[in-house]
Amino acid sequence: MTVVLDSPHAAGAAFDTLATHYDDLFTFTIIGRAQREIVWNRAASTFLPGDHVLEINCGTGEDAIFLAQRGIRITACDASEQMVRHARARHQLEVPHSPISFQVLPTERIHELPEQHFDGVLSNFSGLNCVEDLHGVSRDLARIVRPGAKLLLCLSTRFCLWEALHYTLKGNFRKAIRRWGGKSLASFERHPFFVYYPTLASLRKSFSPEFRLRSITGIGITTPPSYLEGWISEHTRLLAAMKKVDKLLCDLPFFRSIGDHVLLSMERV
């Protein structure tokens, strides 16, 4: 079977190969926790107990479990069957009575969800970077959320200062600039797929007029990307200092757009 690299199947198949080890590779790492802390702080003040939140690109269920523990009802979707299987297992093991429903559904097919008038939407850590048509996603979300619903969308940035410096110093200029063209070919276990790196301006345009941008928060400005886990794990005091600096810089123009990720807060018009 021929797989189209920009299809939902391509990304889903690639992440199937990571599902068993994904939490060890990112979720439970000190960098992963440091970057997720910023998203969780914002999510805790955005979504309220009793809300019904749609999570797209849910991965292994880390964020769904966090929100469910706060009394929030979650419908969580992912293109990867193995990620969803792992998320369901974690749900039953860690919070078996929490209101979470997991299903295999790529973001490009969320129009298949019934109109439930969700109170909010979360997409964390670059899942939307695997989707080319973000305006189509905006239209689909607008149909299934209530007026005033909040969106929290975390994506990889077009320019990451850490990545550019790290790979330049290693002499790997292709990786140093891989985000700059807006599209890059990635591969996990010989499963290739495209990754897209939209600018903040294009993101604002893609989600309008259905959604209004409320705030932009930079993530991983001085805190390094997860592939530097081995190095930073030997410098935990430095990481603690980086986290403090990130809190000072994360909402400032320029700095918020040069980190590893950016968190957008939007509202349904």
PDB file of C-alpha atoms in Angstrom:
ATOM      1  CA  MET A   1       0.000   0.000   0.000  1.00  0.00           C
ATOM      2  CA  THR A   2       1.300   3.446  -0.934  1.00  0.00           C
ATOM      3  CA  VAL A   3       1.150   5.937   1.944  1.00  0.00           C
ATOM      4  CA  VAL A   4       0.774   9.630   1.134  1.00  0.00           C
ATOM      5  CA  LEU A   5       3.240  11.432   3.399  1.00  0.00           C
ATOM      6  CA  ASP A   6       0.885  14.285   4.266  1.00  0.00           C
ATOM      7  CA  SER A   7      -2.021  11.963   5.069  1.00  0.00           C
ATOM      8  CA  PRO A   8      -3.285  11.295   8.612  1.00  0.00           C
ATOM      9  CA  HIS A   9      -2.348   7.641   8.127  1.00  0.00           C
ATOM     10  CA  ALA A  10       1.322   8.522   7.610  1.00  0.00           C
ATOM     11  CA  ALA A  11       1.667  10.385  10.914  1.00  0.00           C
ATOM     12  CA  GLY A  12      -0.484   7.854  12.764  1.00  0.00           C
ATOM     13  CA  ALA A  13       1.614   4.932  11.538  1.00  0.00           C
ATOM     14  CA  ALA A  14       4.820   6.727  12.507  1.00  0.00           C
ATOM     15  CA  PHE A  15       3.626   7.439  16.036  1.00  0.00           C
ATOM     16  CA  ASP A  16       2.388   3.864  16.396  1.00  0.00           C
ATOM     17  CA  THR A  17       6.056   2.877  16.488  1.00  0.00           C
ATOM     18  CA  LEU A  18       6.741   5.279  19.390  1.00  0.00           C
ATOM     19  CA  ALA A  19       3.734   4.559  21.588  1.00  0.00           C
ATOM     20  CA  THR A  20       5.342   2.006  23.902  1.00  0.00           C
ATOM     21  CA  HIS A  21       8.352   4.197  24.665  1.00  0.00           C
ATOM     22  CA  TYR A  22       6.945   7.697  24.176  1.00  0.00           C
ATOM     23  CA  ASP A  23       6.454   8.450  27.864  1.00  0.00           C
ATOM     24  CA  ASP A  24      10.056   7.514  28.621  1.00  0.00           C
ATOM     25  CA  LEU A  25      11.321   9.499  25.630  1.00  0.00           C
ATOM     26  CA  PHE A  26       9.401  12.684  26.442  1.00  0.00           C
ATOM     27  CA  THR A  27       6.482  12.665  28.900  1.00  0.00           C
ATOM     28  CA  PHE A  28       8.420  11.602  31.987  1.00  0.00           C
ATOM     29  CA  THR A  29      11.697  13.371  31.135  1.00  0.00           C
ATOM     30  CA  ILE A  30      12.706  16.458  33.088  1.00  0.00           C
ATOM     31  CA  ILE A  31      12.534  18.558  29.922  1.00  0.00           C
ATOM     32  CA  GLY A  32       9.130  17.161  29.041  1.00  0.00           C
ATOM     33  CA  ARG A  33       7.813  17.935  32.512  1.00  0.00           C
ATOM     34  CA  ALA A  34       9.327  21.426  32.485  1.00  0.00           C
ATOM     35  CA  GLN A  35       7.699  22.305  29.165  1.00  0.00           C
ATOM     36  CA  ARG A  36       4.367  20.665  30.055  1.00  0.00           C
ATOM     37  CA  GLU A  37       4.204  22.585  33.352  1.00  0.00           C
ATOM     38  CA  ILE A  38       3.587  25.823  31.445  1.00  0.00           C
ATOM     39  CA  VAL A  39       0.748  24.276  29.444  1.00  0.00           C
ATOM     40  CA  TRP A  40      -0.824  22.749  32.544  1.00  0.00           C
ATOM     41  CA  ASN A  41      -0.731  26.042  34.432  1.00  0.00           C
ATOM     42  CA  ARG A  42      -2.566  27.724  31.581  1.00  0.00           C
ATOM     43  CA  ALA A  43      -4.997  24.818  31.152  1.00  0.00           C
ATOM     44  CA  ALA A  44      -5.854  24.865  34.866  1.00  0.00           C
ATOM     45  CA  SER A  45      -6.897  28.504  34.622  1.00  0.00           C
ATOM     46  CA  THR A  46      -8.696  28.082  31.280  1.00  0.00           C
ATOM     47  CA  PHE A  47     -10.822  24.950  31.719  1.00  0.00           C
ATOM     48  CA  LEU A  48     -13.139  24.612  34.722  1.00  0.00           C
ATOM     49  CA  PRO A  49     -14.515  21.602  36.622  1.00  0.00           C
ATOM     50  CA  GLY A  50     -17.619  20.385  34.831  1.00  0.00           C
ATOM     51  CA  ASP A  51     -16.403  21.518  31.403  1.00  0.00           C
ATOM     52  CA  HIS A  52     -16.420  19.096  28.477  1.00  0.00           C
ATOM     53  CA  VAL A  53     -13.085  19.469  26.666  1.00  0.00           C
ATOM     54  CA  LEU A  54     -12.013  17.949  23.361  1.00  0.00           C
ATOM     55  CA  GLU A  55      -8.367  16.940  23.204  1.00  0.00           C
ATOM     56  CA  ILE A  56      -6.946  16.373  19.739  1.00  0.00           C
ATOM     57  CA  ASN A  57      -3.610  14.600  19.274  1.00  0.00           C
ATOM     58  CA  CYS A  58      -3.913  13.194  22.799  1.00  0.00           C
ATOM     59  CA  GLY A  59      -0.909  10.864  22.613  1.00  0.00           C
ATOM     60  CA  THR A  60      -0.570   8.604  25.637  1.00  0.00           C
ATOM     61  CA  GLY A  61      -3.200  10.474  27.648  1.00  0.00           C
ATOM     62  CA  GLU A  62      -1.007  12.515  29.997  1.00  0.00           C
ATOM     63  CA  ASP A  63      -2.952  15.741  29.538  1.00  0.00           C
ATOM     64  CA  ALA A  64      -6.348  14.027  29.495  1.00  0.00           C
ATOM     65  CA  ILE A  65      -5.579  12.394  32.838  1.00  0.00           C
ATOM     66  CA  PHE A  66      -4.426  15.712  34.315  1.00  0.00           C
ATOM     67  CA  LEU A  67      -7.619  17.484  33.262  1.00  0.00           C
ATOM     68  CA  ALA A  68      -9.894  14.620  34.316  1.00  0.00           C
ATOM     69  CA  GLN A  69      -8.364  14.725  37.793  1.00  0.00           C
ATOM     70  CA  ARG A  70      -9.577  18.324  37.964  1.00  0.00           C
ATOM     71  CA  GLY A  71     -13.179  17.298  37.337  1.00  0.00           C
ATOM     72  CA  ILE A  72     -13.163  18.001  33.606  1.00  0.00           C
ATOM     73  CA  ARG A  73     -14.861  15.622  31.189  1.00  0.00           C
ATOM     74  CA  ILE A  74     -12.561  14.681  28.292  1.00  0.00           C
ATOM     75  CA  THR A  75     -13.109  13.379  24.782  1.00  0.00           C
ATOM     76  CA  ALA A  76      -9.600  12.561  23.536  1.00  0.00           C
ATOM     77  CA  CYS A  77      -8.614  11.683  19.962  1.00  0.00           C
ATOM     78  CA  ASP A  78      -5.430  10.674  18.183  1.00  0.00           C
ATOM     79  CA  ALA A  79      -4.473   9.381  14.741  1.00  0.00           C
ATOM     80  CA  SER A  80      -2.283   6.661  16.271  1.00  0.00           C
ATOM     81  CA  GLU A  81      -4.110   3.490  17.246  1.00  0.00           C
ATOM     82  CA  GLN A  82      -1.233   2.406  19.487  1.00  0.00           C
ATOM     83  CA  MET A  83      -1.096   5.765  21.272  1.00  0.00           C
ATOM     84  CA  VAL A  84      -4.809   5.509  22.021  1.00  0.00           C
ATOM     85  CA  ARG A  85      -4.419   1.925  23.208  1.00  0.00           C
ATOM     86  CA  HIS A  86      -1.657   3.038  25.579  1.00  0.00           C
ATOM     87  CA  ALA A  87      -3.755   6.005  26.763  1.00  0.00           C
ATOM     88  CA  ARG A  88      -6.698   3.730  27.562  1.00  0.00           C
ATOM     89  CA  ALA A  89      -4.432   1.412  29.541  1.00  0.00           C
ATOM     90  CA  ARG A  90      -3.073   4.352  31.554  1.00  0.00           C
ATOM     91  CA  HIS A  91      -6.596   5.607  32.159  1.00  0.00           C
ATOM     92  CA  GLN A  92      -7.713   2.271  33.596  1.00  0.00           C
ATOM     93  CA  LEU A  93      -4.573   1.943  35.694  1.00  0.00           C
ATOM     94  CA  GLU A  94      -4.231   5.490  37.031  1.00  0.00           C
ATOM     95  CA  VAL A  95      -7.702   7.088  37.089  1.00  0.00           C
ATOM     96  CA  PRO A  96     -10.238   4.359  36.234  1.00  0.00           C
ATOM     97  CA  HIS A  97     -13.280   6.338  37.357  1.00  0.00           C
ATOM     98  CA  SER A  98     -12.394   9.615  35.644  1.00  0.00           C
ATOM     99  CA  PRO A  99     -14.612  10.782  32.753  1.00  0.00           C
ATOM    100  CA  ILE A 100     -12.357  10.216  29.734  1.00  0.00           C
ATOM    101  CA  SER A 101     -13.375   8.800  26.367  1.00  0.00           C
ATOM    102  CA  PHE A 102     -10.509   7.901  24.007  1.00  0.00           C
ATOM    103  CA  GLN A 103     -10.959   7.241  20.313  1.00  0.00           C
ATOM    104  CA  VAL A 104      -8.806   6.758  17.238  1.00  0.00           C
ATOM    105  CA  LEU A 105      -9.590   9.779  15.092  1.00  0.00           C
ATOM    106  CA  PRO A 106      -7.129  11.972  13.159  1.00  0.00           C
ATOM    107  CA  THR A 107      -7.484  15.724  13.502  1.00  0.00           C
ATOM    108  CA  GLU A 108      -8.326  15.913   9.806  1.00  0.00           C
ATOM    109  CA  ARG A 109     -11.482  13.891  10.538  1.00  0.00           C
ATOM    110  CA  ILE A 110     -12.836  15.664  13.611  1.00  0.00           C
ATOM    111  CA  HIS A 111     -15.780  16.744  11.460  1.00  0.00           C
ATOM    112  CA  GLU A 112     -17.013  13.187  12.080  1.00  0.00           C
ATOM    113  CA  LEU A 113     -17.639  14.006  15.741  1.00  0.00           C
ATOM    114  CA  PRO A 114     -21.271  14.791  16.583  1.00  0.00           C
ATOM    115  CA  GLU A 115     -22.128  18.361  17.487  1.00  0.00           C
ATOM    116  CA  GLN A 116     -21.561  18.291  21.242  1.00  0.00           C
ATOM    117  CA  HIS A 117     -20.800  21.960  21.855  1.00  0.00           C
ATOM    118  CA  PHE A 118     -17.528  21.387  23.691  1.00  0.00           C
ATOM    119  CA  ASP A 119     -16.509  23.979  26.256  1.00  0.00           C
ATOM    120  CA  GLY A 120     -12.897  23.926  25.114  1.00  0.00           C
ATOM    121  CA  VAL A 121     -10.209  22.288  22.998  1.00  0.00           C
ATOM    122  CA  LEU A 122      -6.641  21.283  23.832  1.00  0.00           C
ATOM    123  CA  SER A 123      -3.884  20.218  21.460  1.00  0.00           C
ATOM    124  CA  ASN A 124      -0.505  19.849  23.116  1.00  0.00           C
ATOM    125  CA  PHE A 125       3.054  19.468  21.857  1.00  0.00           C
ATOM    126  CA  SER A 126       3.083  19.645  18.101  1.00  0.00           C
ATOM    127  CA  GLY A 127       0.233  17.374  17.081  1.00  0.00           C
ATOM    128  CA  LEU A 128      -1.096  20.168  14.880  1.00  0.00           C
ATOM    129  CA  ASN A 129       2.302  20.408  13.191  1.00  0.00           C
ATOM    130  CA  CYS A 130       1.355  17.186  11.416  1.00  0.00           C
ATOM    131  CA  VAL A 131      -1.670  18.864   9.807  1.00  0.00           C
ATOM    132  CA  GLU A 132      -1.282  20.933   6.639  1.00  0.00           C
ATOM    133  CA  ASP A 133      -4.769  22.478   6.418  1.00  0.00           C
ATOM    134  CA  LEU A 134      -5.228  24.267   9.729  1.00  0.00           C
ATOM    135  CA  HIS A 135      -8.015  26.461   8.408  1.00  0.00           C
ATOM    136  CA  GLY A 136      -9.982  23.290   7.756  1.00  0.00           C
ATOM    137  CA  VAL A 137      -9.364  22.316  11.382  1.00  0.00           C
ATOM    138  CA  SER A 138     -10.621  25.732  12.469  1.00  0.00           C
ATOM    139  CA  ARG A 139     -13.858  25.320  10.520  1.00  0.00           C
ATOM    140  CA  ASP A 140     -14.417  21.836  11.939  1.00  0.00           C
ATOM    141  CA  LEU A 141     -13.780  22.971  15.513  1.00  0.00           C
ATOM    142  CA  ALA A 142     -16.068  25.963  15.111  1.00  0.00           C
ATOM    143  CA  ARG A 143     -18.929  23.588  14.359  1.00  0.00           C
ATOM    144  CA  ILE A 144     -18.539  21.525  17.530  1.00  0.00           C
ATOM    145  CA  VAL A 145     -17.669  24.083  20.217  1.00  0.00           C
ATOM    146  CA  ARG A 146     -19.975  26.548  21.925  1.00  0.00           C
ATOM    147  CA  PRO A 147     -19.635  30.325  21.499  1.00  0.00           C
ATOM    148  CA  GLY A 148     -16.942  31.587  23.845  1.00  0.00           C
ATOM    149  CA  ALA A 149     -15.206  28.189  24.004  1.00  0.00           C
ATOM    150  CA  LYS A 150     -11.478  28.359  24.701  1.00  0.00           C
ATOM    151  CA  LEU A 151      -8.743  26.733  22.628  1.00  0.00           C
ATOM    152  CA  LEU A 152      -5.228  25.961  23.886  1.00  0.00           C
ATOM    153  CA  LEU A 153      -2.973  24.962  21.007  1.00  0.00           C
ATOM    154  CA  CYS A 154       0.713  24.132  21.504  1.00  0.00           C
ATOM    155  CA  LEU A 155       2.811  23.852  18.342  1.00  0.00           C
ATOM    156  CA  SER A 156       6.454  23.703  17.359  1.00  0.00           C
ATOM    157  CA  THR A 157       7.727  27.114  16.261  1.00  0.00           C
ATOM    158  CA  ARG A 158       9.061  28.112  12.842  1.00  0.00           C
ATOM    159  CA  PHE A 159      12.361  29.208  14.453  1.00  0.00           C
ATOM    160  CA  CYS A 160      13.830  27.572  17.559  1.00  0.00           C
ATOM    161  CA  LEU A 161      16.970  29.328  18.800  1.00  0.00           C
ATOM    162  CA  TRP A 162      18.154  26.264  20.722  1.00  0.00           C
ATOM    163  CA  GLU A 163      17.825  24.026  17.679  1.00  0.00           C
ATOM    164  CA  ALA A 164      19.593  26.436  15.349  1.00  0.00           C
ATOM    165  CA  LEU A 165      22.538  26.884  17.726  1.00  0.00           C
ATOM    166  CA  HIS A 166      22.813  23.233  18.750  1.00  0.00           C
ATOM    167  CA  TYR A 167      22.923  21.754  15.273  1.00  0.00           C
ATOM    168  CA  THR A 168      25.076  24.572  13.875  1.00  0.00           C
ATOM    169  CA  LEU A 169      27.714  23.855  16.521  1.00  0.00           C
ATOM    170  CA  LYS A 170      27.514  20.169  15.613  1.00  0.00           C
ATOM    171  CA  GLY A 171      28.015  21.036  11.943  1.00  0.00           C
ATOM    172  CA  ASN A 172      24.596  19.729  10.937  1.00  0.00           C
ATOM    173  CA  PHE A 173      23.298  22.772   9.099  1.00  0.00           C
ATOM    174  CA  ARG A 174      20.439  20.895   7.442  1.00  0.00           C
ATOM    175  CA  LYS A 175      18.906  20.123  10.837  1.00  0.00           C
ATOM    176  CA  ALA A 176      19.749  23.596  12.128  1.00  0.00           C
ATOM    177  CA  ILE A 177      17.463  25.178   9.532  1.00  0.00           C
ATOM    178  CA  ARG A 178      14.952  22.359   8.983  1.00  0.00           C
ATOM    179  CA  ARG A 179      12.030  24.392  10.363  1.00  0.00           C
ATOM    180  CA  TRP A 180      12.738  27.562   8.435  1.00  0.00           C
ATOM    181  CA  GLY A 181      11.125  26.505   5.174  1.00  0.00           C
ATOM    182  CA  GLY A 182       7.846  25.729   6.917  1.00  0.00           C
ATOM    183  CA  LYS A 183       7.855  22.033   6.028  1.00  0.00           C
ATOM    184  CA  SER A 184      10.192  19.167   6.884  1.00  0.00           C
ATOM    185  CA  LEU A 185      10.267  15.423   6.325  1.00  0.00           C
ATOM    186  CA  ALA A 186      10.456  13.376   9.533  1.00  0.00           C
ATOM    187  CA  SER A 187      10.622   9.621  10.025  1.00  0.00           C
ATOM    188  CA  PHE A 188      10.163   7.171  12.906  1.00  0.00           C
ATOM    189  CA  GLU A 189      11.223   3.569  12.334  1.00  0.00           C
ATOM    190  CA  ARG A 190      11.140   4.062   8.549  1.00  0.00           C
ATOM    191  CA  HIS A 191       7.675   5.604   8.634  1.00  0.00           C
ATOM    192  CA  PRO A 192       8.057   9.026   6.950  1.00  0.00           C
ATOM    193  CA  PHE A 193       5.628  11.921   7.321  1.00  0.00           C
ATOM    194  CA  PHE A 194       5.646  15.666   6.838  1.00  0.00           C
ATOM    195  CA  VAL A 195       5.903  18.174   9.693  1.00  0.00           C
ATOM    196  CA  TYR A 196       4.704  21.736   9.129  1.00  0.00           C
ATOM    197  CA  TYR A 197       5.996  24.834  10.921  1.00  0.00           C
ATOM    198  CA  PRO A 198       3.516  27.706  10.516  1.00  0.00           C
ATOM    199  CA  THR A 199       4.374  31.250  11.534  1.00  0.00           C
ATOM    200  CA  LEU A 200       2.370  33.067  14.189  1.00  0.00           C
ATOM    201  CA  ALA A 201       0.869  35.268  11.485  1.00  0.00           C
ATOM    202  CA  SER A 202      -0.279  32.274   9.455  1.00  0.00           C
ATOM    203  CA  LEU A 203      -1.732  30.616  12.563  1.00  0.00           C
ATOM    204  CA  ARG A 204      -3.739  33.713  13.379  1.00  0.00           C
ATOM    205  CA  LYS A 205      -5.015  33.772   9.787  1.00  0.00           C
ATOM    206  CA  SER A 206      -5.803  30.032   9.712  1.00  0.00           C
ATOM    207  CA  PHE A 207      -8.058  30.224  12.772  1.00  0.00           C
ATOM    208  CA  SER A 208      -9.900  33.391  11.818  1.00  0.00           C
ATOM    209  CA  PRO A 209     -12.632  34.463  11.598  1.00  0.00           C
ATOM    210  CA  GLU A 210     -13.952  31.543  13.687  1.00  0.00           C
ATOM    211  CA  PHE A 211     -11.553  32.138  16.601  1.00  0.00           C
ATOM    212  CA  ARG A 212      -9.939  35.185  18.161  1.00  0.00           C
ATOM    213  CA  LEU A 213      -6.338  35.000  19.395  1.00  0.00           C
ATOM    214  CA  ARG A 214      -6.191  35.953  23.086  1.00  0.00           C
ATOM    215  CA  SER A 215      -2.570  35.314  24.060  1.00  0.00           C
ATOM    216  CA  ILE A 216       0.755  33.861  22.908  1.00  0.00           C
ATOM    217  CA  THR A 217       3.127  32.103  25.307  1.00  0.00           C
ATOM    218  CA  GLY A 218       6.600  30.847  24.450  1.00  0.00           C
ATOM    219  CA  ILE A 219       7.687  27.418  25.713  1.00  0.00           C
ATOM    220  CA  GLY A 220      11.262  26.178  25.784  1.00  0.00           C
ATOM    221  CA  ILE A 221      12.914  29.552  25.234  1.00  0.00           C
ATOM    222  CA  THR A 222      15.955  28.859  27.404  1.00  0.00           C
ATOM    223  CA  THR A 223      14.833  25.370  28.454  1.00  0.00           C
ATOM    224  CA  PRO A 224      16.293  23.086  25.758  1.00  0.00           C
ATOM    225  CA  PRO A 225      14.441  20.695  23.423  1.00  0.00           C
ATOM    226  CA  SER A 226      13.903  17.128  24.595  1.00  0.00           C
ATOM    227  CA  TYR A 227      16.772  15.689  22.539  1.00  0.00           C
ATOM    228  CA  LEU A 228      19.137  17.398  25.002  1.00  0.00           C
ATOM    229  CA  GLU A 229      17.724  15.449  27.955  1.00  0.00           C
ATOM    230  CA  GLY A 230      20.993  13.592  28.542  1.00  0.00           C
ATOM    231  CA  TRP A 231      22.955  16.814  28.874  1.00  0.00           C
ATOM    232  CA  ILE A 232      20.472  18.774  30.978  1.00  0.00           C
ATOM    233  CA  SER A 233      19.922  15.844  33.352  1.00  0.00           C
ATOM    234  CA  GLU A 234      23.505  16.436  34.504  1.00  0.00           C
ATOM    235  CA  HIS A 235      22.820  20.146  35.068  1.00  0.00           C
ATOM    236  CA  THR A 236      19.570  20.237  37.021  1.00  0.00           C
ATOM    237  CA  ARG A 237      20.405  23.516  38.759  1.00  0.00           C
ATOM    238  CA  LEU A 238      20.881  25.123  35.367  1.00  0.00           C
ATOM    239  CA  LEU A 239      17.499  23.770  34.267  1.00  0.00           C
ATOM    240  CA  ALA A 240      15.869  25.267  37.365  1.00  0.00           C
ATOM    241  CA  ALA A 241      17.381  28.640  36.459  1.00  0.00           C
ATOM    242  CA  MET A 242      16.239  28.269  32.846  1.00  0.00           C
ATOM    243  CA  LYS A 243      12.672  27.620  33.977  1.00  0.00           C
ATOM    244  CA  LYS A 244      12.716  30.856  35.982  1.00  0.00           C
ATOM    245  CA  VAL A 245      14.054  32.799  33.003  1.00  0.00           C
ATOM    246  CA  ASP A 246      11.403  31.282  30.754  1.00  0.00           C
ATOM    247  CA  LYS A 247       8.673  32.521  33.095  1.00  0.00           C
ATOM    248  CA  LEU A 248      10.046  36.049  32.710  1.00  0.00           C
ATOM    249  CA  LEU A 249      10.337  35.867  28.924  1.00  0.00           C
ATOM    250  CA  CYS A 250       7.439  33.657  27.850  1.00  0.00           C
ATOM    251  CA  ASP A 251       4.898  36.433  27.256  1.00  0.00           C
ATOM    252  CA  LEU A 252       7.265  38.982  25.701  1.00  0.00           C
ATOM    253  CA  PRO A 253       7.172  39.675  21.948  1.00  0.00           C
ATOM    254  CA  PHE A 254      10.129  38.193  20.038  1.00  0.00           C
ATOM    255  CA  PHE A 255      11.156  35.847  22.863  1.00  0.00           C
ATOM    256  CA  ARG A 256       7.836  33.995  22.826  1.00  0.00           C
ATOM    257  CA  SER A 257       8.370  33.080  19.162  1.00  0.00           C
ATOM    258  CA  ILE A 258      11.923  31.656  19.352  1.00  0.00           C
ATOM    259  CA  GLY A 259      11.361  28.801  21.802  1.00  0.00           C
ATOM    260  CA  ASP A 260      10.876  25.125  21.033  1.00  0.00           C
ATOM    261  CA  HIS A 261       7.081  25.510  21.207  1.00  0.00           C
ATOM    262  CA  VAL A 262       4.469  28.228  21.338  1.00  0.00           C
ATOM    263  CA  LEU A 263       1.143  28.065  23.189  1.00  0.00           C
ATOM    264  CA  LEU A 264      -1.790  29.904  21.635  1.00  0.00           C
ATOM    265  CA  SER A 265      -4.911  30.750  23.606  1.00  0.00           C
ATOM    266  CA  MET A 266      -7.948  31.373  21.403  1.00  0.00           C
ATOM    267  CA  GLU A 267     -11.659  31.960  21.871  1.00  0.00           C
ATOM    268  CA  ARG A 268     -14.621  31.027  19.690  1.00  0.00           C
ATOM    269  CA  VAL A 269     -16.146  34.195  18.308  1.00  0.00           C
TER     270      VAL A 269
END
